[in-house]
Coordinates of C-alpha atoms in Angstrom, one line a residue:
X60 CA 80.5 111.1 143.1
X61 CA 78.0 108.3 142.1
X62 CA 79.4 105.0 140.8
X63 CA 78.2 105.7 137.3
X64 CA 80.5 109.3 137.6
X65 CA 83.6 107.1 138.7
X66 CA 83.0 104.4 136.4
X67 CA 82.9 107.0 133.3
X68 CA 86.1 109.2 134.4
X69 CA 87.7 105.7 134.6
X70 CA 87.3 104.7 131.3
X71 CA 86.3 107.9 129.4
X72 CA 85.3 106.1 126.3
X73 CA 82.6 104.3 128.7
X74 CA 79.8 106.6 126.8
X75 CA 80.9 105.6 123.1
X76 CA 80.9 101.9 124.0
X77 CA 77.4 102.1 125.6
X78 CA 76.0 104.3 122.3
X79 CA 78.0 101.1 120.1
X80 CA 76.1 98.5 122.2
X81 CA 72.8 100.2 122.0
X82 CA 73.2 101.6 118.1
X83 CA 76.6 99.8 116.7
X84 CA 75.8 101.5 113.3
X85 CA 76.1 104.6 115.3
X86 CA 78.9 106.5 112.8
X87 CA 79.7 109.2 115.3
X88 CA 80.6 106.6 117.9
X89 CA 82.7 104.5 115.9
X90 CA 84.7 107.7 114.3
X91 CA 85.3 108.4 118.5
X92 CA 86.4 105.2 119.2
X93 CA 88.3 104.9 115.8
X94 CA 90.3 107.7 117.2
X95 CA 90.8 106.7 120.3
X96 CA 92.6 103.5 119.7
X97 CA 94.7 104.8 117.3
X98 CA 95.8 107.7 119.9
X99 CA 96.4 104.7 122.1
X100 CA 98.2 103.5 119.3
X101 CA 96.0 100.2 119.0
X102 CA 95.6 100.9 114.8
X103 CA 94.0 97.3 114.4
X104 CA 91.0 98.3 116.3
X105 CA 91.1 101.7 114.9
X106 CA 91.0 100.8 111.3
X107 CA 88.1 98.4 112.7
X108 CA 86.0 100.7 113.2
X109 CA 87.1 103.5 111.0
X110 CA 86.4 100.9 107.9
X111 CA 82.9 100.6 109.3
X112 CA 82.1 104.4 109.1
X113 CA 83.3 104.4 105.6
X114 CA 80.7 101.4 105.1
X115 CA 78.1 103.5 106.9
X116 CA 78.5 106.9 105.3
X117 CA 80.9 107.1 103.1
X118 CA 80.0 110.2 101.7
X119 CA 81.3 112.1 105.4
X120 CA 85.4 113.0 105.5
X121 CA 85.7 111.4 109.1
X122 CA 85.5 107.8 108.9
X123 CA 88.2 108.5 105.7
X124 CA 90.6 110.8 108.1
X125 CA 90.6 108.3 110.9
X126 CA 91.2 105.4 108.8
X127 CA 94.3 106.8 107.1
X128 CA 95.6 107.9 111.3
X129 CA 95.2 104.1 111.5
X130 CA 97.2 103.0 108.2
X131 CA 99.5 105.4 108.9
X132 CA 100.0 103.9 112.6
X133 CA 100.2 100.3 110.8
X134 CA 102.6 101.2 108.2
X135 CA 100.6 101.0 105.0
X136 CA 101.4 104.8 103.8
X137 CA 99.6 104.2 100.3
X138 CA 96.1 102.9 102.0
X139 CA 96.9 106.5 104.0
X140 CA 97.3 108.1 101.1
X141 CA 94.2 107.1 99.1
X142 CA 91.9 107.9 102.2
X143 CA 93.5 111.5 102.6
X144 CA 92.4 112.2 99.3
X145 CA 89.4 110.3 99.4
X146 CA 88.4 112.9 102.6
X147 CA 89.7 115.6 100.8
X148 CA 87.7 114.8 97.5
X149 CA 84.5 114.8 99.9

């Protein structure tokens, strides 16, 4: 396995951060990572990003759907609310 190989099943989310580093208005990347902190339950870092790909394309469900996971994970269930039905509205 080459070092690259090791260094990506390592850190899985190595690819998302290299796209982010290269493009960070890059809207699929940040909806990955958005998701991926929250499932690590880090929801700071999740809405983060997820806030940003509202910014970026707010007409697309996603970045809506991962920042309510991420309010939902910090306890604000009426910012959760609004973005479920802003995705849903979409």
């Amino acid at each position: 396995m080459s070092n690259v190989a090791g260094a990506q099943s390592a850190n899985p989310t190595a690819p998302v951060v290299t796209a982010l580093q290269s493009r960070p208005e890059n809207v699929p990347a940040l909806n990955v990572r958005s998701l991926a902190f929250a499932r690590l339950g880090q929801f700071g870092p999740a809405l983060s990003d997820a806030g940003r790909s509202v910014v970026l394309a707010p007409r697309s469900p996603f970045g809506y759907l991962n920042r309510a996971e991420a309010n939902e994970g910090l306890g604000d269930l009426r910012a959760m609310s609004l973005d479920l039905r802003r995705a849903a509205a979409l």
